[in-house]
Short mmCIF file of C-alpha atoms and ligand atoms in Angstrom, two decimals:
data_model
loop_
_atom_site.label_atom_id
_atom_site.label_comp_id
_atom_site.label_asym_id
_atom_site.label_seq_id
_atom_site.Cartn_x
_atom_site.Cartn_y
_atom_site.Cartn_z
CA MET W 1 19.27 1.38 39.45
CA LYS W 2 19.88 -2.19 38.43
CA SER W 3 23.02 -2.43 40.56
CA SER W 4 21.04 -1.69 43.73
CA PHE W 5 19.39 -5.08 43.68
CA SER W 6 20.84 -7.46 41.10
CA PHE W 7 23.17 -9.97 42.64
CA PRO W 8 26.44 -11.31 41.24
CA LEU W 9 26.34 -14.04 38.67
CA ILE W 10 28.65 -16.14 40.79
CA LEU W 11 25.98 -16.33 43.52
CA GLN W 12 23.29 -17.22 41.02
CA THR W 13 25.57 -19.96 39.79
CA LEU W 14 26.14 -21.33 43.28
CA PHE W 15 22.42 -21.46 44.00
CA ALA W 16 21.76 -23.18 40.74
CA VAL W 17 24.42 -25.89 41.11
CA GLY W 18 23.03 -29.14 39.82
CA THR W 19 20.00 -27.40 38.34
CA PHE W 20 21.27 -25.68 35.24
CA ALA W 21 17.72 -25.37 34.00
CA VAL W 22 14.51 -27.12 34.89
CA THR W 23 12.19 -27.63 31.98
CA LYS W 24 8.61 -28.54 32.69
CA ILE W 25 6.03 -29.52 30.11
CA ILE W 26 2.46 -29.08 31.31
CA PRO W 27 -0.12 -31.15 29.44
CA THR W 28 -3.55 -29.82 28.50
CA ASP W 29 -5.51 -32.29 30.64
CA PRO W 30 -5.59 -32.05 34.43
CA GLY W 31 -3.84 -34.85 36.32
CA ASN W 32 -5.67 -37.23 38.64
CA GLY W 33 -4.94 -37.41 42.33
CA PRO W 34 -3.41 -35.07 44.86
CA THR W 35 -0.76 -32.51 44.02
CA ILE W 36 1.70 -30.49 46.08
CA ALA W 37 2.77 -26.86 45.98
CA GLU W 38 5.86 -24.93 46.98
CA PHE W 39 5.14 -22.51 49.82
CA TYR W 40 8.73 -21.91 51.00
CA SER W 41 11.52 -20.68 48.80
CA GLY W 42 14.22 -22.86 50.36
CA GLY W 43 13.65 -25.88 48.18
CA THR W 44 14.42 -24.17 44.87
CA PRO W 45 16.84 -21.56 43.60
CA PHE W 46 14.26 -20.13 41.19
CA PHE W 47 11.80 -17.36 42.00
CA ASP W 48 9.35 -17.43 39.13
CA GLY W 49 9.03 -21.07 37.99
CA PRO W 50 6.02 -23.39 38.25
CA LYS W 51 4.95 -23.75 41.89
CA ILE W 52 2.62 -26.74 41.73
CA ASP W 53 3.63 -30.29 40.94
CA ILE W 54 0.71 -31.11 38.65
CA VAL W 55 -2.42 -29.21 37.65
CA ASN W 56 -5.32 -31.22 39.09
CA ASP W 57 -9.01 -30.37 39.48
CA THR W 58 -8.43 -27.81 42.25
CA SER W 59 -4.90 -26.47 41.85
CA PHE W 60 -3.81 -23.43 39.85
CA ASP W 61 -0.68 -21.57 38.84
CA TRP W 62 -0.51 -18.32 36.84
CA TRP W 63 1.90 -15.66 35.59
CA TYR W 64 0.43 -12.15 35.44
CA PHE W 65 1.87 -9.13 33.58
CA ASP W 66 0.35 -5.66 33.31
CA ALA W 67 1.27 -2.16 32.24
CA ILE W 68 -0.31 1.25 32.64
CA SER W 69 0.63 4.40 30.76
CA SER W 70 2.17 7.18 32.84
CA ASP W 71 -1.06 9.21 32.61
CA GLY W 72 -3.23 6.22 33.60
CA THR W 73 -5.26 6.10 30.39
CA TYR W 74 -3.85 3.07 28.51
CA GLN W 75 -3.79 -0.31 30.22
CA LEU W 76 -2.72 -3.81 29.17
CA THR W 77 -2.80 -7.12 31.02
CA VAL W 78 -1.43 -10.41 29.70
CA SER W 79 -1.98 -13.49 31.90
CA PHE W 80 -0.69 -17.02 31.40
CA PHE W 81 -2.64 -19.74 33.19
CA THR W 82 -2.21 -23.42 34.00
CA ALA W 83 -5.51 -24.32 35.68
CA LEU W 84 -8.98 -25.54 34.88
CA ALA W 85 -11.03 -22.42 34.15
CA THR W 86 -13.62 -23.64 36.66
CA THR W 87 -10.91 -23.72 39.36
CA LEU W 88 -10.61 -19.96 38.85
CA GLY W 89 -14.37 -19.43 39.07
CA PHE W 90 -15.34 -19.37 35.39
CA ALA W 91 -18.67 -21.01 34.57
CA THR W 92 -17.33 -23.68 32.21
CA GLY W 93 -14.03 -25.25 31.26
CA PHE W 94 -12.04 -24.27 28.21
CA GLY W 95 -11.08 -27.80 27.09
CA THR W 96 -7.47 -27.19 28.19
CA THR W 97 -5.77 -26.21 31.43
CA ASN W 98 -3.42 -23.98 29.46
CA PHE W 99 -4.72 -20.60 28.37
CA VAL W 100 -3.84 -16.96 28.05
CA VAL W 101 -5.93 -13.82 28.47
CA PHE W 102 -5.15 -10.49 26.80
CA THR W 103 -7.09 -7.38 27.80
CA ALA W 104 -6.29 -3.88 26.64
CA MET W 105 -7.99 -0.59 27.47
CA TYR W 106 -7.69 2.58 25.39
CA PRO W 107 -8.20 6.15 26.71
CA ASN W 108 -11.58 6.40 24.97
CA GLY W 109 -12.84 3.33 26.82
CA THR W 110 -12.40 0.87 23.93
CA GLU W 111 -11.46 -2.59 25.22
CA TYR W 112 -9.73 -5.37 23.31
CA GLN W 113 -10.12 -8.77 24.92
CA GLN W 114 -8.96 -12.19 23.73
CA PHE W 115 -8.70 -15.66 25.24
CA GLY W 116 -6.16 -18.06 23.71
CA PHE W 117 -6.43 -21.79 24.29
CA ALA W 118 -3.04 -23.50 24.32
CA GLY W 119 -1.56 -26.89 23.72
CA PRO W 120 1.19 -28.12 26.05
CA VAL W 121 3.03 -25.39 27.96
CA THR W 122 6.81 -25.42 28.18
CA ILE W 123 8.46 -23.52 31.00
CA SER W 124 12.16 -23.61 31.57
CA ASP W 125 13.73 -21.87 34.51
CA GLY W 126 17.43 -21.87 35.17
CA LEU W 127 20.76 -20.15 35.04
CA PHE W 128 19.84 -18.11 32.02
CA GLY W 129 16.43 -17.03 33.24
CA ILE W 130 12.87 -18.15 32.69
CA LYS W 131 11.10 -18.89 29.43
CA GLY W 132 7.42 -19.73 29.03
CA ASN W 133 5.73 -20.87 25.84
CA TRP W 134 1.96 -21.48 25.67
CA SER W 135 2.11 -23.47 22.45
CA SER W 136 -0.29 -22.77 19.58
CA THR W 137 -1.29 -19.37 21.00
CA GLY W 138 1.85 -17.48 19.95
CA PHE W 139 2.17 -16.14 23.52
CA THR W 140 5.62 -16.37 25.12
CA PHE W 141 7.47 -14.64 27.93
CA GLN W 142 11.04 -14.58 29.15
CA GLY W 143 12.85 -13.02 32.08
CA THR W 144 16.36 -12.80 33.43
CA THR W 145 17.48 -14.73 36.52
CA ASP W 146 18.12 -11.50 38.44
CA LEU W 147 14.49 -10.46 37.73
CA SER W 148 15.60 -7.14 36.25
CA TYR W 149 14.17 -7.63 32.76
CA TYR W 150 11.12 -9.35 31.21
CA LYS W 151 9.84 -9.50 27.68
CA ILE W 152 6.49 -10.78 26.45
CA VAL W 153 6.26 -11.50 22.76
CA ILE W 154 2.92 -12.27 21.11
CA ASP W 155 2.63 -13.44 17.55
CA SER W 156 -0.99 -14.43 17.11
CA PRO W 157 -2.63 -13.72 13.75
CA ALA W 158 -5.58 -15.83 14.96
CA LEU W 159 -6.29 -13.48 17.88
CA GLY W 160 -5.24 -10.37 15.98
CA ILE W 161 -2.35 -9.60 18.32
CA GLU W 162 1.22 -8.84 17.25
CA GLY W 163 3.85 -7.14 19.37
CA SER W 164 5.80 -7.03 22.57
CA MET W 165 5.88 -5.68 26.10
CA ILE W 166 9.25 -5.01 27.76
CA PHE W 167 9.91 -4.39 31.46
CA ASN W 168 13.07 -2.96 33.02
CA SER W 169 12.60 -3.30 36.76
CA VAL W 170 12.84 -0.32 39.08
CA ALA W 171 11.84 -2.13 42.29
CA PRO W 172 13.28 -5.33 43.82
CA ALA W 173 11.30 -8.57 43.96
CA HIS W 174 9.60 -9.78 47.12
CA TYR W 175 7.54 -12.50 48.77
CA PRO W 176 4.49 -11.70 50.94
CA GLU W 177 6.52 -11.04 54.07
CA ASP W 178 10.12 -10.52 52.95
CA PRO W 179 12.30 -9.03 50.27
CA TYR W 180 13.60 -11.77 47.98
CA ILE W 181 17.00 -12.99 49.08
CA PRO W 182 18.27 -15.76 46.79
CA GLY W 183 19.08 -18.94 48.69
CA LYS W 184 17.14 -17.96 51.81
CA ASN W 185 14.18 -20.07 52.92
CA LEU W 186 11.31 -17.55 52.96
CA SER W 187 7.55 -18.01 53.23
CA GLU W 188 5.58 -17.65 50.02
CA HIS W 189 2.21 -17.81 51.83
CA LEU W 190 -0.08 -14.89 51.09
CA SER W 191 -2.78 -16.82 52.94
CA PRO W 192 -2.81 -20.36 54.33
CA VAL W 193 -3.67 -21.76 50.86
CA ILE W 194 -2.40 -19.17 48.35
CA GLY W 195 1.17 -18.42 47.29
CA TRP W 196 2.48 -15.12 45.90
CA ALA W 197 5.80 -14.16 44.33
CA ASN W 198 6.16 -10.62 42.96
CA ALA W 199 9.08 -10.63 40.53
CA ILE W 200 8.53 -7.08 39.20
CA PRO W 201 6.70 -4.77 41.63
CA ASP W 202 7.35 -1.85 39.29
CA SER W 203 9.27 -1.25 36.09
CA ILE W 204 9.75 1.04 33.13
CA ALA W 205 7.45 -0.57 30.58
CA LYS W 206 7.49 -0.24 26.82
CA ILE W 207 4.40 -1.54 25.02
CA ASP W 208 4.19 -1.88 21.29
CA PHE W 209 1.31 -3.90 19.80
CA ASN W 210 -0.85 -3.96 16.75
CA LEU W 211 -4.39 -5.16 17.37
CA ALA W 212 -6.60 -6.23 14.51
CA GLY W 213 -9.39 -3.80 13.81
CA VAL W 214 -8.26 -1.32 16.48
CA GLY W 215 -4.72 -0.42 15.47
CA GLU W 216 -1.72 0.48 17.54
CA LEU W 217 -1.47 -0.03 21.26
CA LYS W 218 1.70 1.86 21.95
CA PHE W 219 2.69 3.50 25.21
CA THR W 220 5.32 3.77 27.93
CA GLY W 221 4.62 3.68 31.62
CA SER W 222 4.81 1.35 34.58
CA GLY W 223 4.90 -2.46 34.29
CA TYR W 224 4.23 -5.16 36.87
CA HIS W 225 4.65 -8.94 37.04
CA ASP W 226 3.74 -11.47 39.69
CA LYS W 227 2.43 -14.98 40.08
CA ASN W 228 -0.10 -16.66 42.33
CA TRP W 229 -0.81 -20.32 42.91
CA GLY W 230 -2.78 -22.59 45.18
CA LEU W 231 -4.06 -26.07 45.90
CA GLN W 232 -7.73 -25.21 46.35
CA SER W 233 -10.03 -23.67 43.79
CA LEU W 234 -10.19 -19.87 44.04
CA PRO W 235 -13.88 -19.81 45.09
CA GLN W 236 -12.99 -22.25 47.93
CA ALA W 237 -9.96 -20.20 49.01
CA VAL W 238 -11.07 -16.57 48.74
CA LYS W 239 -14.13 -14.56 49.70
CA SER W 240 -12.80 -11.23 48.48
CA TRP W 241 -9.45 -9.73 47.63
CA TYR W 242 -8.24 -6.24 46.88
CA TRP W 243 -4.95 -6.02 45.06
CA GLY W 244 -3.17 -3.30 43.16
CA HIS W 245 0.04 -1.49 42.41
CA GLY W 246 1.01 2.08 41.68
CA HIS W 247 3.92 4.18 40.54
CA ILE W 248 3.75 7.41 42.53
CA GLY W 249 6.58 9.90 42.09
CA PRO W 250 9.69 8.13 43.45
CA TYR W 251 7.56 5.40 45.07
CA SER W 252 6.52 1.91 43.98
CA LEU W 253 3.55 0.61 45.98
CA VAL W 254 1.89 -2.83 45.92
CA TRP W 255 -1.03 -3.90 48.10
CA PHE W 256 -2.77 -7.22 48.70
CA ASP W 257 -5.61 -7.41 51.19
CA THR W 258 -7.58 -10.63 51.12
CA VAL W 259 -10.51 -12.06 53.05
CA ASN W 260 -10.05 -15.82 53.12
CA TYR W 261 -12.81 -18.39 52.76
CA ASP W 262 -13.13 -18.66 56.56
CA GLY W 263 -13.46 -14.87 56.96
CA THR W 264 -9.93 -14.22 58.25
CA GLU W 265 -7.96 -11.41 56.62
CA ASN W 266 -4.42 -11.59 55.26
CA VAL W 267 -2.50 -8.58 54.03
CA SER W 268 0.80 -7.79 52.41
CA GLY W 269 2.18 -4.37 51.56
CA TYR W 270 5.24 -3.35 49.59
CA LEU W 271 6.80 0.08 49.29
CA ALA W 272 10.04 1.08 47.61
CA ARG W 273 11.55 4.49 46.94
CA ASP W 274 13.92 4.94 44.00
CA GLY W 275 14.46 1.17 43.87
CA ARG W 276 15.16 0.69 47.59
CA ILE W 277 12.69 -1.27 49.69
CA ILE W 278 11.10 0.65 52.56
CA GLY W 279 8.66 -2.03 53.70
CA VAL W 280 7.35 -5.52 52.93
CA GLY W 281 4.60 -7.44 54.73
CA SER W 282 2.05 -6.69 57.42
CA GLY W 283 0.71 -3.32 58.56
CA LEU W 284 -1.39 -2.61 55.49
CA THR W 285 -5.10 -2.08 54.89
CA ALA W 286 -6.90 -1.50 51.59
CA ARG W 287 -10.52 -0.37 51.94
CA PRO W 288 -13.20 0.59 49.42
CA THR W 289 -14.26 4.25 49.29
CA GLY W 290 -17.20 6.20 47.92
CA ALA W 291 -20.20 4.29 46.58
CA ASN W 292 -20.46 0.62 47.59
CA SER W 293 -17.78 0.86 50.25
CA THR W 294 -19.25 -1.80 52.56
CA TYR W 295 -16.45 -3.78 54.22
CA PRO W 296 -16.27 -6.71 54.28
CA PRO W 297 -18.25 -6.76 51.03
CA THR W 298 -21.46 -8.77 50.83
CA SER W 299 -23.15 -10.58 47.94
CA THR W 300 -24.98 -7.37 47.01
CA THR W 301 -22.04 -4.94 47.21
CA GLY W 302 -21.38 -3.29 43.84
CA ASN W 303 -18.17 -1.79 42.49
CA PRO W 304 -16.73 0.76 44.90
CA GLY W 305 -15.86 4.26 43.78
CA GLY W 306 -12.19 3.85 44.75
CA PHE W 307 -9.83 2.42 47.35
CA HIS W 308 -7.88 3.91 50.23
CA ILE W 309 -4.58 2.25 51.12
CA VAL W 310 -2.77 2.77 54.41
CA TYR W 311 0.63 1.22 54.97
CA ASN W 312 2.52 1.53 58.25
CA THR W 313 6.23 1.37 57.51
CA LYS W 314 9.36 1.95 59.58
CA ASP W 315 9.64 5.36 57.90
CA GLY W 316 6.08 6.45 58.68
CA VAL W 317 2.52 5.99 57.44
CA PHE W 318 2.11 5.93 53.68
CA VAL W 319 -1.39 6.59 52.34
CA ALA W 320 -2.75 6.40 48.81
CA ASP W 321 -6.09 6.70 46.98
CA VAL W 322 -7.02 5.30 43.59
CA ALA W 323 -9.78 6.25 41.18
CA GLY W 324 -10.23 5.37 37.55
CA GLN W 325 -12.20 3.43 34.99
CA VAL W 326 -13.08 -0.24 34.69
CA ALA W 327 -10.58 -2.00 32.42
CA TRP W 328 -12.02 -5.52 32.55
CA ALA W 329 -14.99 -7.19 34.23
CA PRO W 330 -15.62 -10.76 33.04
CA PRO W 331 -18.69 -12.53 34.44
CA LEU W 332 -17.98 -15.02 37.25
CA PRO W 333 -21.08 -16.97 38.32
CA LEU W 334 -20.06 -17.26 42.00
CA GLY W 335 -19.10 -13.63 42.42
CA GLY W 336 -17.27 -11.18 40.26
CA TYR W 337 -14.04 -9.68 39.05
CA THR W 338 -13.28 -6.04 38.32
CA ARG W 339 -10.00 -4.54 37.16
CA TRP W 340 -9.54 -0.79 37.12
CA ALA W 341 -6.90 1.51 35.71
CA GLY W 342 -6.31 5.14 36.45
CA GLN W 343 -4.65 7.55 38.82
CA ILE W 344 -3.16 7.12 42.25
CA THR W 345 -2.41 9.94 44.68
CA GLY W 346 -0.33 9.46 47.76
CA GLY W 347 2.73 9.87 49.90
CA PHE W 348 3.91 9.71 53.50
CA VAL W 349 1.56 11.47 55.91
CA GLY W 350 2.94 14.96 56.55
CA GLN W 351 5.15 14.91 53.48
CA ARG W 352 4.75 15.74 49.82
CA THR W 353 1.85 14.16 47.91
CA TYR W 354 2.49 12.72 44.45
CA THR W 355 0.20 11.61 41.63
CA GLY W 356 0.90 8.60 39.41
CA SER W 357 -0.71 5.69 37.62
CA SER W 358 -2.14 2.49 38.99
CA VAL W 359 -3.85 -0.83 38.19
CA TRP W 360 -6.03 -2.52 40.81
CA GLU W 361 -8.60 -5.28 41.10
CA TRP W 362 -11.35 -6.76 43.22
CA VAL W 363 -11.90 -10.52 43.14
CA ARG W 364 -14.93 -11.83 45.02
CA PHE W 365 -16.76 -15.09 45.56
CA THR W 366 -19.56 -13.81 47.71
CA LEU W 367 -22.64 -15.31 46.05
C1 LIG F 1 -5.86 -32.13 43.96
O1 LIG F 1 -4.81 -31.79 44.88
C2 LIG F 1 -5.25 -31.29 46.11
C3 LIG F 1 -4.03 -30.91 46.91
O2 LIG F 1 -3.21 -32.02 47.09
C4 LIG F 1 -6.10 -32.33 46.83
O3 LIG F 1 -6.61 -31.76 48.01
C5 LIG F 1 -7.24 -32.76 45.91
O4 LIG F 1 -7.96 -33.79 46.53
C6 LIG F 1 -6.68 -33.24 44.60
N1 LIG F 1 -7.78 -33.66 43.71
C7 LIG F 1 -7.95 -34.94 43.38
C8 LIG F 1 -9.09 -35.25 42.44
O5 LIG F 1 -7.25 -35.83 43.82
C1 LIG F 2 11.76 -23.85 54.92
O1 LIG F 2 11.00 -23.47 56.07
C2 LIG F 2 9.82 -24.24 56.22
C3 LIG F 2 9.00 -23.63 57.37
O2 LIG F 2 9.76 -23.47 58.49
C4 LIG F 2 10.19 -25.68 56.48
O3 LIG F 2 9.01 -26.47 56.61
C5 LIG F 2 11.02 -26.20 55.30
O4 LIG F 2 11.48 -27.51 55.57
C6 LIG F 2 12.23 -25.30 55.07
N1 LIG F 2 12.87 -25.73 53.83
C7 LIG F 2 14.20 -25.81 53.71
C8 LIG F 2 14.73 -26.29 52.40
O5 LIG F 2 14.95 -25.53 54.63
C1 LIG F 3 6.75 -22.30 21.20
O1 LIG F 3 6.49 -23.66 21.07
C2 LIG F 3 6.02 -24.03 19.77
C3 LIG F 3 5.61 -25.49 19.80
O2 LIG F 3 6.61 -26.27 20.37
C4 LIG F 3 7.12 -23.72 18.74
O3 LIG F 3 6.68 -24.05 17.44
C5 LIG F 3 7.48 -22.25 18.82
O4 LIG F 3 8.57 -21.97 17.96
C6 LIG F 3 7.85 -21.86 20.23
N1 LIG F 3 8.01 -20.41 20.29
C7 LIG F 3 9.13 -19.84 20.75
C8 LIG F 3 9.16 -18.35 20.73
O5 LIG F 3 10.06 -20.48 21.20
C1 LIG F 4 -11.15 4.48 20.45
O1 LIG F 4 -9.77 4.32 20.17
C2 LIG F 4 -9.46 3.21 19.34
C3 LIG F 4 -7.94 3.09 19.28
O2 LIG F 4 -7.37 4.27 18.86
C4 LIG F 4 -10.10 3.40 17.97
O3 LIG F 4 -9.82 2.27 17.16
C5 LIG F 4 -11.60 3.53 18.16
O4 LIG F 4 -12.20 3.81 16.91
C6 LIG F 4 -11.92 4.65 19.14
N1 LIG F 4 -13.36 4.63 19.41
C7 LIG F 4 -14.10 5.72 19.41
C8 LIG F 4 -15.56 5.54 19.71
O5 LIG F 4 -13.62 6.83 19.17
C1 LIG F 5 -2.68 -14.85 57.63
O1 LIG F 5 -3.58 -14.74 58.73
C2 LIG F 5 -3.38 -15.76 59.70
C3 LIG F 5 -4.49 -15.63 60.72
O2 LIG F 5 -4.56 -14.32 61.22
C4 LIG F 5 -1.99 -15.61 60.33
O3 LIG F 5 -1.76 -16.65 61.23
C5 LIG F 5 -0.94 -15.67 59.22
O4 LIG F 5 0.33 -15.41 59.75
C6 LIG F 5 -1.25 -14.64 58.14
N1 LIG F 5 -0.31 -14.77 57.05
C7 LIG F 5 0.24 -13.73 56.46
C8 LIG F 5 1.17 -13.99 55.31
O5 LIG F 5 -0.01 -12.58 56.80
C1 LIG F 6 -22.49 0.72 43.16
O1 LIG F 6 -23.20 -0.50 42.98
C2 LIG F 6 -24.37 -0.37 42.19
C3 LIG F 6 -25.10 -1.72 42.25
O2 LIG F 6 -24.25 -2.76 41.82
C4 LIG F 6 -23.99 0.06 40.79
O3 LIG F 6 -25.16 0.25 40.00
C5 LIG F 6 -23.20 1.36 40.85
O4 LIG F 6 -22.73 1.70 39.55
C6 LIG F 6 -22.01 1.19 41.79
N1 LIG F 6 -21.27 2.42 41.94
C7 LIG F 6 -20.10 2.63 41.34
C8 LIG F 6 -19.38 3.88 41.70
O5 LIG F 6 -19.57 1.82 40.57
#
C-alpha cells in the first residue's frame, strides 16, 4: 500500500536541497504587527510544517490528530495549537499561545478531557520528517517526510496521560483542490482566508494510553491527521463548517463544507479506494439531516441528528450518512462546537453499500 504513494528518497532530497531541516521555535506570547501565511505549496518543500510566520492576535496554526475504533465506539482526538485561545473563539486566553487538547470518548459515554498549557514550541521539518514538541506538556508528535507514518507520544503525569498513537497511512495526502505532488505549486486555500493540508486522510491506527482514574484507552481503527491555519480569527473567518472523515469498506472519505464569514460556501471532498485517489476538490455537499437540519444554520439551530454527504466524482456519485454520539462539545461564547463519533454508511450510487466508522464536527459562529 505504501508503495502506491510514497515517492523516492532521491526526489525528497532534491526538493529539500538547501533546507535540510527548518527548526522553528514559537514563543508563548503573541507577536506584535502583521504576519503572513503560506497559501501555495510552491515556496516550501514541506507539507506539514508551520504555515504562519508569527502568531499574532488574529492568526492561528494547528495540527489535528484523531482516531476512531473500527466499530465507532472509541474515539480520541489530540490537537496541538499555536494561537491565542480567543482567536479560536474561546471566551478567555490561556496565558500562552501554545496549548494542546486531549479528548477521549469511551463506548459507555465516559469522556476524558484535558487542556495542556505549553512553554515554547519546537517544530522541525526537514529531510527526516517532522517533529513537534509542546514543551512542558509532555505532548510530542513526529511524522515521516513521505507522510506514510505518524506517532504521537504523550508523557504527562500532570494531566494523567501516558501512551502513544501510531498511524500507518492508507490514503495519500492532499490539499483542498489537488492531490499532494511534492515540488508542485498547489493552492492550499480551503477558503479565501483559511488553509488546509491533509497529511493523513485515513490510516491504520493503533492507540494505547493509560488515563488516570479511567484506565486503559486501547483500540485499533482508523486515524486521521490534518492542519488548518489562517490570518483572521476563526469567528471572523467562519460562520459554520461541517467537516468529517470516514473509513467505509475499501473507501477513505473526507469532507469539508464551510460557510465563510460573508455567507459564501467553500467545499472540498476527498475519496480514495484501496489507497488510490478517486477525487479531490469541488463537487461535494455536506448537509445536516434529521432534527435541527436547517441549512444554512442560524443562531438557534441545535445539533443535527446526522449528516448526508454527496460527492460527485469522475467514477460516479458517492453518498454517505453519519450518525453517532457527541464526543466533545466545549462552550464557545460566539457559537458552538460539536464533535461526533460513530458509524458511517455509504458507497457509490447503484453499487454496494458499506458501513464503517467516522469522526465529524460542526463549528459555528452564528451568535
Ligand atoms: C496580525 O496579522 C494579520 C495578517 O497580516 C493582520 O491583518 C493583523 O492586523 C495583525 N495584527 C496586528 C495587531 O498587527
Ligand atoms: C504559486 O502560485 C501562486 C498563485 O498563482 C503564485 O502567487 C506564487 O508566486 C507561486 N509560487 C511559486 C513559488 O511559484
Ligand atoms: C521536548 O522539549 C523539552 C524542553 O526542551 C525537552 O526537555 C524534552 O526532552 C523534549 N521531548 C522530546 C520527546 O524530545
Ligand atoms: C465507562 O468506562 C470507563 C472506561 O472503561 C470506566 O472507567 C467507567 O467506570 C465506565 N463508566 C460507567 C458508568 O460504567
Ligand atoms: C471558494 O469560493 C469562492 C467563491 O465562490 C471561489 O472563488 C473559490 O474558488 C472557492 N475556493 C475553493 C478552494 O473552493
Ligand atoms: C435539536 O436542537 C434542540 C435545541 O438545541 C436540542 O434540544 C435537541 O437535542 C437537538 N436534537 C438533536 C438530535 O440533537
